[in-house]
Coordinates of C-alpha atoms in Angstrom, one line a residue:
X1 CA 0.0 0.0 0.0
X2 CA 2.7 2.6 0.7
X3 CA 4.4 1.9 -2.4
X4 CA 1.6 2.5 -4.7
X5 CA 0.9 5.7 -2.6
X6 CA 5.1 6.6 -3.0
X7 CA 4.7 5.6 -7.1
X8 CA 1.7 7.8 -7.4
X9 CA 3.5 10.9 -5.3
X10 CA 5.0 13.8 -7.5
X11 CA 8.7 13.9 -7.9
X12 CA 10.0 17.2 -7.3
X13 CA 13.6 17.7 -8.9
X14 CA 16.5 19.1 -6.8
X15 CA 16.7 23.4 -7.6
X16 CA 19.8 23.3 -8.9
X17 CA 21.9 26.2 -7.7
X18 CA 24.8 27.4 -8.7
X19 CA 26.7 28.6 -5.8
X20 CA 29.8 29.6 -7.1
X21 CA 27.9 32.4 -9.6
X22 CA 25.5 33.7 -6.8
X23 CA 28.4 33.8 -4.1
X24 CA 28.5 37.7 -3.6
X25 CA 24.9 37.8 -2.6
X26 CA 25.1 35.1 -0.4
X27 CA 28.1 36.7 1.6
X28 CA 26.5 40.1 1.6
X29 CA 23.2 38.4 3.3
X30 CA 25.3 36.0 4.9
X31 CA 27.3 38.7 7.2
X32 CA 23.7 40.5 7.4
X33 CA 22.4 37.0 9.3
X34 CA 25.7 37.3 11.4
X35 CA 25.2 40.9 12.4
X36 CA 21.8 39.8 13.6
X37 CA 23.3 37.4 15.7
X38 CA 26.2 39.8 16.7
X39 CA 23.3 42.3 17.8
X40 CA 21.4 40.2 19.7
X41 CA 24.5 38.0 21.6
X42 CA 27.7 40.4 21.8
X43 CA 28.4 42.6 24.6
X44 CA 27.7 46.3 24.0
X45 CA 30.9 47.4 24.1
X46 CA 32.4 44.7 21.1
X47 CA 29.2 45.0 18.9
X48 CA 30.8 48.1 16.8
X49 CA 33.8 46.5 16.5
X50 CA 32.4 43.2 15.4
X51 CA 30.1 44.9 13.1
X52 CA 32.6 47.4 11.2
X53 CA 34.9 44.6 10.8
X54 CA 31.9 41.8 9.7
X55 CA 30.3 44.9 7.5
X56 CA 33.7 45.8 5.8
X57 CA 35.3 42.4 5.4
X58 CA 32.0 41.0 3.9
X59 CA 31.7 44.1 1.1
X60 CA 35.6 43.5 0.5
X61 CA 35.1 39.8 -0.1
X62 CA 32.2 40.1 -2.1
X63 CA 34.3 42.7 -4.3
X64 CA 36.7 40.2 -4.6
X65 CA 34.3 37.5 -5.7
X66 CA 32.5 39.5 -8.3
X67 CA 36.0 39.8 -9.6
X68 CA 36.9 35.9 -9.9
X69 CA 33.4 35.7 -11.2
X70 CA 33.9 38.2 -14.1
X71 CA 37.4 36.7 -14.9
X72 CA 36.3 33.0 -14.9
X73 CA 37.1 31.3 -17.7
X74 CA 34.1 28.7 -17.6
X75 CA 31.6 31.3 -17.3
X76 CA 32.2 33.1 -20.4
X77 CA 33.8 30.2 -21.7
X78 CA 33.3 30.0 -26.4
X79 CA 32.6 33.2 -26.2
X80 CA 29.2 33.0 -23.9
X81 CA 27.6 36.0 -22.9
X82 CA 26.9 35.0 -19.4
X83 CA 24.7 32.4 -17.5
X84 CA 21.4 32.1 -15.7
X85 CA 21.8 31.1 -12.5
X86 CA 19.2 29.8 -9.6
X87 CA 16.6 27.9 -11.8
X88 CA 16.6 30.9 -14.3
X89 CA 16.1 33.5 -11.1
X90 CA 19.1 35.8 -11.2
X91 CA 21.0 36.4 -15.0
X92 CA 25.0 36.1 -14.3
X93 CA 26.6 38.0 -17.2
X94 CA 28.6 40.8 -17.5
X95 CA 26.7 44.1 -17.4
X96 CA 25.0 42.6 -13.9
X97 CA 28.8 42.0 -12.5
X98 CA 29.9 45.7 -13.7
X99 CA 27.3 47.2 -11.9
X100 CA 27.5 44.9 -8.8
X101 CA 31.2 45.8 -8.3
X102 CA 29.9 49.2 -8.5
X103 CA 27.6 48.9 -5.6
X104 CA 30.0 47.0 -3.5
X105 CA 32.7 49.7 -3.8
X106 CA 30.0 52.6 -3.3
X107 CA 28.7 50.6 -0.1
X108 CA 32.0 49.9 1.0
X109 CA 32.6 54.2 1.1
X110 CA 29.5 55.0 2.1
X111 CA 29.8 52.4 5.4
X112 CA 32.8 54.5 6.0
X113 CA 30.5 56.8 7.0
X114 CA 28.0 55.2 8.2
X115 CA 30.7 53.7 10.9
X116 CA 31.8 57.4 12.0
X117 CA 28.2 58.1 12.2
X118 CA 27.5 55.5 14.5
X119 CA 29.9 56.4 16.9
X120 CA 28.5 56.7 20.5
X121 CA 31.8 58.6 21.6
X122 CA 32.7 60.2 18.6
X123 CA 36.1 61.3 17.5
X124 CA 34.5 65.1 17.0
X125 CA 33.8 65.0 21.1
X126 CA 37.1 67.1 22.4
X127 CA 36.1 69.4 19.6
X128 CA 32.2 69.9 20.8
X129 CA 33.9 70.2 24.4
X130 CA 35.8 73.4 23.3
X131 CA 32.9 74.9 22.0
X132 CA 30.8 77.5 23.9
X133 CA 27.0 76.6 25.3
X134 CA 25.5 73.9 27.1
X135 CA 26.1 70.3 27.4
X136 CA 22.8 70.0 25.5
X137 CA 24.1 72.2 22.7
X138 CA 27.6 70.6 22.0
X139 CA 25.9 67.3 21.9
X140 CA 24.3 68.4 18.9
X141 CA 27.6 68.6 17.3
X142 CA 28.3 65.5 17.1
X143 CA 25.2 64.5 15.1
X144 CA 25.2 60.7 14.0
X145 CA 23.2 57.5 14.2
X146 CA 23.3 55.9 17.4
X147 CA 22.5 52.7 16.4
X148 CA 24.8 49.3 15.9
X149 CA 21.6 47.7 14.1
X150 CA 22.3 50.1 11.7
X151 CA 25.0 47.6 10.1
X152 CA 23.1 44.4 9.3
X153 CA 20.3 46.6 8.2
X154 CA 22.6 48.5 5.6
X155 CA 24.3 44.7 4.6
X156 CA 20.3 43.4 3.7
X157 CA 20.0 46.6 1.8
X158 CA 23.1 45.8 -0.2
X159 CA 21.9 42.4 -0.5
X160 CA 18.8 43.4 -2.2
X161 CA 20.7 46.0 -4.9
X162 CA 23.1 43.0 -5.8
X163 CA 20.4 41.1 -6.5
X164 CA 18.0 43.9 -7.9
X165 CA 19.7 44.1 -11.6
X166 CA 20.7 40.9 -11.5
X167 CA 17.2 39.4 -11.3
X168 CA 16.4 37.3 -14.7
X169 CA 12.2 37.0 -13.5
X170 CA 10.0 39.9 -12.4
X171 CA 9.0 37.8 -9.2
X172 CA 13.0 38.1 -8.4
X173 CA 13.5 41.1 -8.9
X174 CA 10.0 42.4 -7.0
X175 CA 11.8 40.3 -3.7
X176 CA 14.7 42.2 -4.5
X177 CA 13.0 45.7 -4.4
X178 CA 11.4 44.9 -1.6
X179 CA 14.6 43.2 0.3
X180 CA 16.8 46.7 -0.3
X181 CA 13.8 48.3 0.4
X182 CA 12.6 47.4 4.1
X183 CA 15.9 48.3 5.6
X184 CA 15.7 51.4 4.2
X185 CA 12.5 53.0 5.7
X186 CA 14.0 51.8 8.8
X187 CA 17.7 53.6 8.1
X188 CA 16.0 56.6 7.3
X189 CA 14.2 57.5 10.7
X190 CA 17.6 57.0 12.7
X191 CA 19.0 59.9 12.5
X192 CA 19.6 61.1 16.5
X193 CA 19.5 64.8 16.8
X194 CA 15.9 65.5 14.4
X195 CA 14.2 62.6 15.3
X196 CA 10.6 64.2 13.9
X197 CA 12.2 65.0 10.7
X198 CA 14.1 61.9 10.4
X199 CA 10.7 60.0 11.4
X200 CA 8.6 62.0 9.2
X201 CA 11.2 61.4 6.4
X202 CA 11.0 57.4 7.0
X203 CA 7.1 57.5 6.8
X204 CA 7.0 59.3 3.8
X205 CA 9.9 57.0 2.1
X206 CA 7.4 53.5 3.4
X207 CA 4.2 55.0 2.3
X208 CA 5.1 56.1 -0.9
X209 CA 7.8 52.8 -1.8
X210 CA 4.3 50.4 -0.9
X211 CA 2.6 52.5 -3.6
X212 CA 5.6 52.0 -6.2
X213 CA 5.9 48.5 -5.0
X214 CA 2.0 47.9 -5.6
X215 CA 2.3 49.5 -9.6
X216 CA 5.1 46.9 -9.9
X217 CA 3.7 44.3 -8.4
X218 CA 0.2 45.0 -11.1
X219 CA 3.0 45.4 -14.0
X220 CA 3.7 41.7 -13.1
X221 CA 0.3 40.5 -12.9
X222 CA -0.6 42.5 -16.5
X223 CA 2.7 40.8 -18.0
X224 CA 2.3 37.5 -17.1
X225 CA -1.1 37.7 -18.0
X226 CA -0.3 38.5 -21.9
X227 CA 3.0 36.1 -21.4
X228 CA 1.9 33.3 -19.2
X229 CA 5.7 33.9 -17.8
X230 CA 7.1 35.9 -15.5
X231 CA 10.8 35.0 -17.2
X232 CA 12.3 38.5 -19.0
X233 CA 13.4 36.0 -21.9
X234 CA 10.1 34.6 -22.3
X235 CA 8.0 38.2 -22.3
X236 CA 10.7 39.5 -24.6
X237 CA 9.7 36.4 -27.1
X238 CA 5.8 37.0 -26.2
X239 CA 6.1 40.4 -27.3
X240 CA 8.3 40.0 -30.3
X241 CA 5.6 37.4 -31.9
X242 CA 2.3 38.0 -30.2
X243 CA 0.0 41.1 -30.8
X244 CA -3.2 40.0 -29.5
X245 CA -3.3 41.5 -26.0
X246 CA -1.2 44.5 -26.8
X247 CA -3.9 45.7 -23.7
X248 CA -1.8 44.1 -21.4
X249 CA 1.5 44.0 -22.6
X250 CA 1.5 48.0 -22.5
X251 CA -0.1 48.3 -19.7
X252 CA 2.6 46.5 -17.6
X253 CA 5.0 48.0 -19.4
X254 CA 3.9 51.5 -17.3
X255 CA 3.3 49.8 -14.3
X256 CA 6.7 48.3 -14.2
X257 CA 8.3 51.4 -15.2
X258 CA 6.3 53.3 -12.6
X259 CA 8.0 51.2 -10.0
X260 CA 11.6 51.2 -11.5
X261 CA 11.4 55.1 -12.0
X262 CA 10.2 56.1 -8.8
X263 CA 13.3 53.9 -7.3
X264 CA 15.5 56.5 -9.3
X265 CA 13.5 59.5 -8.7
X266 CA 12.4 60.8 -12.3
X267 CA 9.9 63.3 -12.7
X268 CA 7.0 62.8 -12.0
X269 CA 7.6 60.2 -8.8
X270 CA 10.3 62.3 -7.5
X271 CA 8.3 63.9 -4.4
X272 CA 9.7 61.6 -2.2
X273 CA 13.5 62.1 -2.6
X274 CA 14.2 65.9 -1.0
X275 CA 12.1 65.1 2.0
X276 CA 13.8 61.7 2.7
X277 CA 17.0 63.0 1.4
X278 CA 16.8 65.9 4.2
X279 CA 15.3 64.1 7.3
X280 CA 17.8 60.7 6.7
X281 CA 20.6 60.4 8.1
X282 CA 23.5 61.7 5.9
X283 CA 25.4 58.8 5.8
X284 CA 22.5 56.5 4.9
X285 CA 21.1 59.2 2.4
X286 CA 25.0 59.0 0.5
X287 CA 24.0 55.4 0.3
X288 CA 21.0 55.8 -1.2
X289 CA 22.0 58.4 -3.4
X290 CA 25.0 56.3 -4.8
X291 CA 24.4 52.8 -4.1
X292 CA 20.5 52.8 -4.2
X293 CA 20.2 54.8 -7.7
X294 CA 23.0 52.5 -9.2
X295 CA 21.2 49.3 -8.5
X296 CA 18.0 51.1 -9.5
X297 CA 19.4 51.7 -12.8
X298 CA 20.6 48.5 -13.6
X299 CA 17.0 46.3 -12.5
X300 CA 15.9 49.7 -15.7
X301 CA 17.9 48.8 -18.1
X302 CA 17.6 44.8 -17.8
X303 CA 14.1 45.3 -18.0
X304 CA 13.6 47.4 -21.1
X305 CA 17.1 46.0 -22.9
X306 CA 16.2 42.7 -22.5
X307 CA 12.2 42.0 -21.9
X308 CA 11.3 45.1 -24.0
X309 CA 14.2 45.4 -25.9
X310 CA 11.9 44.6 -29.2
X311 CA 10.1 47.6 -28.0
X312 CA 12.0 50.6 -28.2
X313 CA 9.9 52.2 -30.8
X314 CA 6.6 51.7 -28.3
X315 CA 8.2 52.8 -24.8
X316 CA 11.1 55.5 -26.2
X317 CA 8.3 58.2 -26.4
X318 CA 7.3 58.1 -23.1
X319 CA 10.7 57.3 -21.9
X320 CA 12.0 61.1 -23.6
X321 CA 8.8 62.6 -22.0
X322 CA 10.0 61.4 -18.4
X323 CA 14.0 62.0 -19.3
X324 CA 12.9 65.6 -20.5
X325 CA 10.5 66.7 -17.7
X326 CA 13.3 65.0 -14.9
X327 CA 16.3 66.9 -16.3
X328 CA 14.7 70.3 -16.2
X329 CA 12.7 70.0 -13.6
X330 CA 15.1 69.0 -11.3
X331 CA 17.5 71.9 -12.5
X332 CA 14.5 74.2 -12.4
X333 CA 13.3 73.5 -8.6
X334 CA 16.9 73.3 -7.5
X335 CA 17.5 77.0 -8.0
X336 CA 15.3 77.8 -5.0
X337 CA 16.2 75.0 -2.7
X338 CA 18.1 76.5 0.5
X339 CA 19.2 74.0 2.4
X340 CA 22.0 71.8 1.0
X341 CA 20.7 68.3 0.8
X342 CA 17.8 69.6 -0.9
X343 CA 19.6 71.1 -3.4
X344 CA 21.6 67.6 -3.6
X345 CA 18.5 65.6 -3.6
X346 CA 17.1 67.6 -7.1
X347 CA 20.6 67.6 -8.4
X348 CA 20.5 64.0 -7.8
X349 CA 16.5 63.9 -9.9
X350 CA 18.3 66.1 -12.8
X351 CA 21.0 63.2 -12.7
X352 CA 18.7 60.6 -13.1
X353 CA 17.6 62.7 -16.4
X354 CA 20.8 62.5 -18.2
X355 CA 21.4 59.0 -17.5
X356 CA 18.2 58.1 -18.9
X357 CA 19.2 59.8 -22.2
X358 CA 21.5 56.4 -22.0
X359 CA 18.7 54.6 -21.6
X360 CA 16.6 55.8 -24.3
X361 CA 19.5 55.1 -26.8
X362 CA 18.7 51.7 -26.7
X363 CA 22.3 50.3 -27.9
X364 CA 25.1 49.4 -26.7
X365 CA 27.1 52.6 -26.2
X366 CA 24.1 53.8 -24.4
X367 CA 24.3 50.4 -21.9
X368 CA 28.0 51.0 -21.4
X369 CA 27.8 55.0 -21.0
X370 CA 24.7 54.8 -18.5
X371 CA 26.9 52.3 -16.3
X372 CA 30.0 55.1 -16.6
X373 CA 27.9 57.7 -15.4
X374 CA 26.6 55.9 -12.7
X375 CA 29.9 54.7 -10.9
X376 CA 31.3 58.7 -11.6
X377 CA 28.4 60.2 -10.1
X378 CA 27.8 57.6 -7.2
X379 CA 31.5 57.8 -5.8
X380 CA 31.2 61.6 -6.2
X381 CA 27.8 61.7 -4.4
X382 CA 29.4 60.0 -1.5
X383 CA 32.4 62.1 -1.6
X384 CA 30.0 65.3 -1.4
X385 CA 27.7 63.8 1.4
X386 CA 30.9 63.5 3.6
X387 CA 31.4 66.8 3.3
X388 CA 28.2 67.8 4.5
X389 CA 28.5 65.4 7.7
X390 CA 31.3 67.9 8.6
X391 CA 29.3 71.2 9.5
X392 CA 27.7 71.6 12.7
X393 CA 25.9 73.7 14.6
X394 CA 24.3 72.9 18.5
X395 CA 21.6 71.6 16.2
X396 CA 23.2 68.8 14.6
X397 CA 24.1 69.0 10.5
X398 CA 24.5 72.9 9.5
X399 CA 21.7 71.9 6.8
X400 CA 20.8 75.9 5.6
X401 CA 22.9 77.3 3.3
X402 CA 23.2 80.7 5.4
X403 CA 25.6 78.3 7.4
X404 CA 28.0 77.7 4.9
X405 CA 28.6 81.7 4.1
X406 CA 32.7 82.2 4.8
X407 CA 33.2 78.7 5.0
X408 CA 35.9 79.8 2.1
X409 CA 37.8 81.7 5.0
X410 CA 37.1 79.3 7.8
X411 CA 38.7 76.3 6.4
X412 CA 39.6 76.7 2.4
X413 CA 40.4 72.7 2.1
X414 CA 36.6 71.7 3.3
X415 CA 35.1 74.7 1.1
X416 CA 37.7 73.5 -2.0
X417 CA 36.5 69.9 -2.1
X418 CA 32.8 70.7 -1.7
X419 CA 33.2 73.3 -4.2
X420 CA 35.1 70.7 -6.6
X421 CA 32.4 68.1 -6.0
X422 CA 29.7 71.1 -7.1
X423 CA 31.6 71.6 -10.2
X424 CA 31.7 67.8 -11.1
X425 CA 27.9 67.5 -10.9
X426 CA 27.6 70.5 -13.3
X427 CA 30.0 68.7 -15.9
X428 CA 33.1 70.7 -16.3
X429 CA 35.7 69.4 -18.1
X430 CA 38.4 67.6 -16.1
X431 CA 36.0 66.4 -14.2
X432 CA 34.0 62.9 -14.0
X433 CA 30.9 64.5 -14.6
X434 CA 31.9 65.8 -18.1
X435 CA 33.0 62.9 -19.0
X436 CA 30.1 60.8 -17.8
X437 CA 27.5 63.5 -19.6
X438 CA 29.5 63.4 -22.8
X439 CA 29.3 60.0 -23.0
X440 CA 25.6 59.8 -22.6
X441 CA 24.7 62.3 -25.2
X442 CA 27.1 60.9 -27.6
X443 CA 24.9 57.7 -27.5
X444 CA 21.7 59.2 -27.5
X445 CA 22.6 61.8 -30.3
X446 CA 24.2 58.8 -32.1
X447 CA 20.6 56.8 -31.7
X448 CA 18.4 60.1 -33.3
X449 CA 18.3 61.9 -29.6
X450 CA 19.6 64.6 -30.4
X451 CA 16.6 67.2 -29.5
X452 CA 16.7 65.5 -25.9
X453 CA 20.9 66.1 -25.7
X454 CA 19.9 69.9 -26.4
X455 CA 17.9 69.9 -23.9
X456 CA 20.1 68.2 -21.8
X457 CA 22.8 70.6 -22.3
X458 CA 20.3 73.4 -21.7
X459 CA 19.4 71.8 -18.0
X460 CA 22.8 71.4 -17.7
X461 CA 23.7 75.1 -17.8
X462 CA 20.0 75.8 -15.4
X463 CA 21.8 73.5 -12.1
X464 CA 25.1 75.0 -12.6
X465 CA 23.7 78.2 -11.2
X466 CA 22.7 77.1 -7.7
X467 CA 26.1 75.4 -7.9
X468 CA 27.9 78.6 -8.7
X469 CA 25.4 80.4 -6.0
X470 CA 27.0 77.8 -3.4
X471 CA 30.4 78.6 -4.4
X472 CA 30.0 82.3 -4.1
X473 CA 28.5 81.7 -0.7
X474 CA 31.0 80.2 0.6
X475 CA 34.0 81.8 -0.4
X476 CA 32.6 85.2 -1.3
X477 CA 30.4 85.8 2.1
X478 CA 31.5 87.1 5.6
X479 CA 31.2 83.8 8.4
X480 CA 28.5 84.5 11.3
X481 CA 30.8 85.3 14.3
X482 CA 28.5 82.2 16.2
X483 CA 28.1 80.2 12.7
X484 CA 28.6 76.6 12.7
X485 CA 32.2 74.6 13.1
X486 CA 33.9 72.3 10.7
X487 CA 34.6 69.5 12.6
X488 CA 38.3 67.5 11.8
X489 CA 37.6 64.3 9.9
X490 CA 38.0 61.0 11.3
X491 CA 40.2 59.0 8.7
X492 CA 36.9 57.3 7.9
X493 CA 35.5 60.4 6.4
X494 CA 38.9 61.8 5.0
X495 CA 39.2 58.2 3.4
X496 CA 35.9 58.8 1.8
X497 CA 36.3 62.2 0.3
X498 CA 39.6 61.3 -0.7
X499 CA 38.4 58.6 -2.8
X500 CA 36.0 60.9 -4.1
X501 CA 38.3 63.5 -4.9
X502 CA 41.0 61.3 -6.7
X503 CA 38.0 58.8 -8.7
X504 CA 36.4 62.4 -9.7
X505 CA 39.9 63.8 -11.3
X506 CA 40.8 60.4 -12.9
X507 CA 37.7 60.0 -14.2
X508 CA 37.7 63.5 -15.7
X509 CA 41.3 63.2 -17.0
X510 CA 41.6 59.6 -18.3
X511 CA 37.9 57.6 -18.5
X512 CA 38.8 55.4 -21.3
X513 CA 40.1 52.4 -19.1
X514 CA 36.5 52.4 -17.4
X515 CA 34.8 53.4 -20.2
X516 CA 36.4 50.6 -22.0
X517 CA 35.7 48.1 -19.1
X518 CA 32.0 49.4 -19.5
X519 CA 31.6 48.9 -23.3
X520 CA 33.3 45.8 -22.6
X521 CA 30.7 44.6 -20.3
X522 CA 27.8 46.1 -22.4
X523 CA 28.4 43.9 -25.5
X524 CA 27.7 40.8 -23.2
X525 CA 24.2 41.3 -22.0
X526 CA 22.7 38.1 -21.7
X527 CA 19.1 37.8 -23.3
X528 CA 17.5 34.4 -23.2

């Protein structure tokens, strides 16, 4: 009797996972399972050290494996353009691997931060000590997040952007979204000294990411209904041969990109980015201005190069629309922005605009330029951000830009390297973000965009005024006798900007070996 009951049973196959391939993930949400553990077990007084050490070690690692992985010779063995990995789940090829080394090096720079931040006895305290006013008052100076949770949150954040553009189904990469996701609403209300604003800024970011997630999760639904597959291969082959239930097919086509574009903050599903940017704290907003946008980016492009990629002619319209109303608005509202993040947060939207002129090219300069501008920008974003962490007042971060008036004549090096950050996100030449922005409307100009690179150019000139205002601020204004201090760096933070400041000039000076590494990586996007 049992045997017949065993022969009629199902057999269910073994998943067969490739371990090797997925192994960066797995020790990014690996350490995050650790630091759970080191939370909830280790003394008080280890559980930094544990953490920073766990936290760093597992990013380096992981950098290092991605590494191997691109370098294997079995992998992209005959010339193979990659591999699908995890039952068809998560697409291994080289454009994915690009942009995950990109995240891990962002998030290894912006935990930097994050680990001076989350200081209890900060290495700015003999400096708040010599400073005039109440206990209560120098406290505020040494702004931060007083949290150790803060690193195995960050580490399942990471998790879920390495696995975010690397995701080869929708159902993937909607657990991915919503795996970097979580851990973010809860980063964003930590910051200690404006707990309201930092609350306010975290309810705002969970509220409106459920909505995005909920479009995304209906732009599943509509696809799989015209499909019958969730698979990005198999609705790229539904769409290239079936036009029967067009209904559906371009309906989720907006409710996916609804999802993906309010991740990177284009116009109009921007509201959200000033007011978290603002209230976060600033180490986890550089990580979600870098790190977050990158991975963002690259879950955009796999969709529409590789399940819509027979559609450019359908989704390019609205796609300029979006690029055209992102680049100027963000330059537009940024002119009257007065506090600094602010004005970072809509220089960050007008960002987002030039990269999608990438996007819309549809080729493969456009896949390998969009990737360029992404690492530039993100590793100067950081860099700028740590800057900002510098400037306080008994409040906490000197946010207002009334704060930063003289800071030219109160210390030249901090003013310099702010100012120098400025003028890379306004695309000088000599700088990264000239030669990420030249890049990006070569290939759209190149693909019949050239109406949206003058336009570009034009928003481009529009955000280099607030820039310029900044500058003048702070090197042609008198200081506040009681204005805010600069506050010495930690070598965490001076490590940081330093990066910033040497990727930023190398960049700008010599970008052909990453630009070549990028269009290297382009050519071999994996479509199945």
């Amino acid at each position: 009797m049992t045997g017949s009951f065993a022969a009629l049973a199902p057999v269910i196959p073994t998943p067969h996972i490739e371990y090797g391939q997925l192994s960066p993930m797995l020790l990014v949400f690996g350490a995050a399972i650790v630091g759970v553990l080191v939370e909830a077990f280790a003394p008080r007084s280890l559980r930094r050290s544990l953490h920073l050490a766990l936290t760093l070690g597992s990013l380096a690692g992981a950098f290092v494996l991605t590494i191997v992985i691109a370098t294997s010779s079995t992998l992209f063995a005959g010339g193979s353009a990659g591999h699908i990995a995890a039952m068809g789940a998560v697409a291994v090829d080289r454009p994915t691997l690009f942009i995950q080394g990109t995240i891990l090096v962002l998030a290894f720079i912006s935990v930097l931060l994050i680990a001076e931040s989350s200081h209890d006895v900060s290495a700015f305290a003999a400096q708040a000590a010599a400073v005039p006013g109440s206990p209560e008052e120098r406290e505020g100076l040494l702004a931060g997040i007083s949290h150790t949770e803060v690193y195995p949150l960050t580490l399942f954040a990471i998790g879920g952007m390495l696995l975010f553009p690397a995701s080869n189904d929708l159902l993937t990469m909607f657990v991915a979204l919503e795996v970097l996701s979580l851990p973010l609403y809860l980063l964003s209300g930590l910051a200690r000294r404006r707990r309201l604003l930092s609350q306010e800024a975290a309810m705002k970011y969970f509220l409106l990411g459920a909505f995005s997630s909920a479009f995304f999760l209906f732009g599943i639904a509509m696809l799989y209904g015209f499909s019958g597959s969730v698979k990005l291969g198999a609705i790229a082959a539904a769409a290239s041969g079936n036009t029967a239930s067009s209904v559906l097919l371009y309906a989720g086509i907006a409710l996916i990109g609804v999802g993906l574009l309010f991740k990177i903050g284009a116009v109009p599903f921007q509201s959200w980015k000033p007011d978290v940017y603002q209230g976060s704290p600033t180490p986890v907003t550089a990580l979600m201005a870098s790190c977050t946008l990158v991975s963002a980016f690259g879950a955009l492009l796999r969709v529409f190069y590789v399940a819509f990629g027979q559609l450019t002619w359908d989704w390019r319209p609205a796609m300029w629309a979006v690029a055209i109303v992102t680049m100027l608005g963000g330059a537009i509202i940024a002119i009257t922005q007065t506090d600094v993040k602010r004005l970072l947060a809509y220089s960050s939207i007008a960002q987002a605009g030039y990269i999608l002129t990438g996007v819309i090219a549809a080729t493969t300069a456009g896949l390998s330029s969009s990737m360029f501008y992404l690492a530039a920008y993100g590793i100067a974003t950081i860099g700028a951000f740590a800057i900002v962490t510098l400037i306080r007042d008994p409040g906490g971060e000197a946010g207002h830009l009334s704060s930063w008036a003289g800071l030219g004549k109160r210390s030249p090096l901090v003013a310099g390297t702010f100012a120098f950050f400025l003028i890379a996100f306004a695309g000088i030449p000599l700088t990264s973000g000239f030669s990420s922005k030249f890049a990006v409307f070569q290939a759209a100009a190149a693909s019949g965009g050239l109406p949206l690179v003058i336009i570009g150019v034009i928003s481009s000139a529009i955000i280099a005024f607030p820039y310029v205002r900044v500058i003048v601020l702070m090197f042609f204004s008198e200081p506040a006798p009681d204005g805010p201090i600069v506050v010495r760096p930690s070598a965490y933070t001076s490590l940081a900007v330093g990066v910033g400041v040497l990727a930023t000039l190398v960049l700008g000076f010599i970008p052909e070996p990453l630009l070549r590494l990028a269009h290297d990586a382009a050519a071999q996007l994996f479509v199945r």
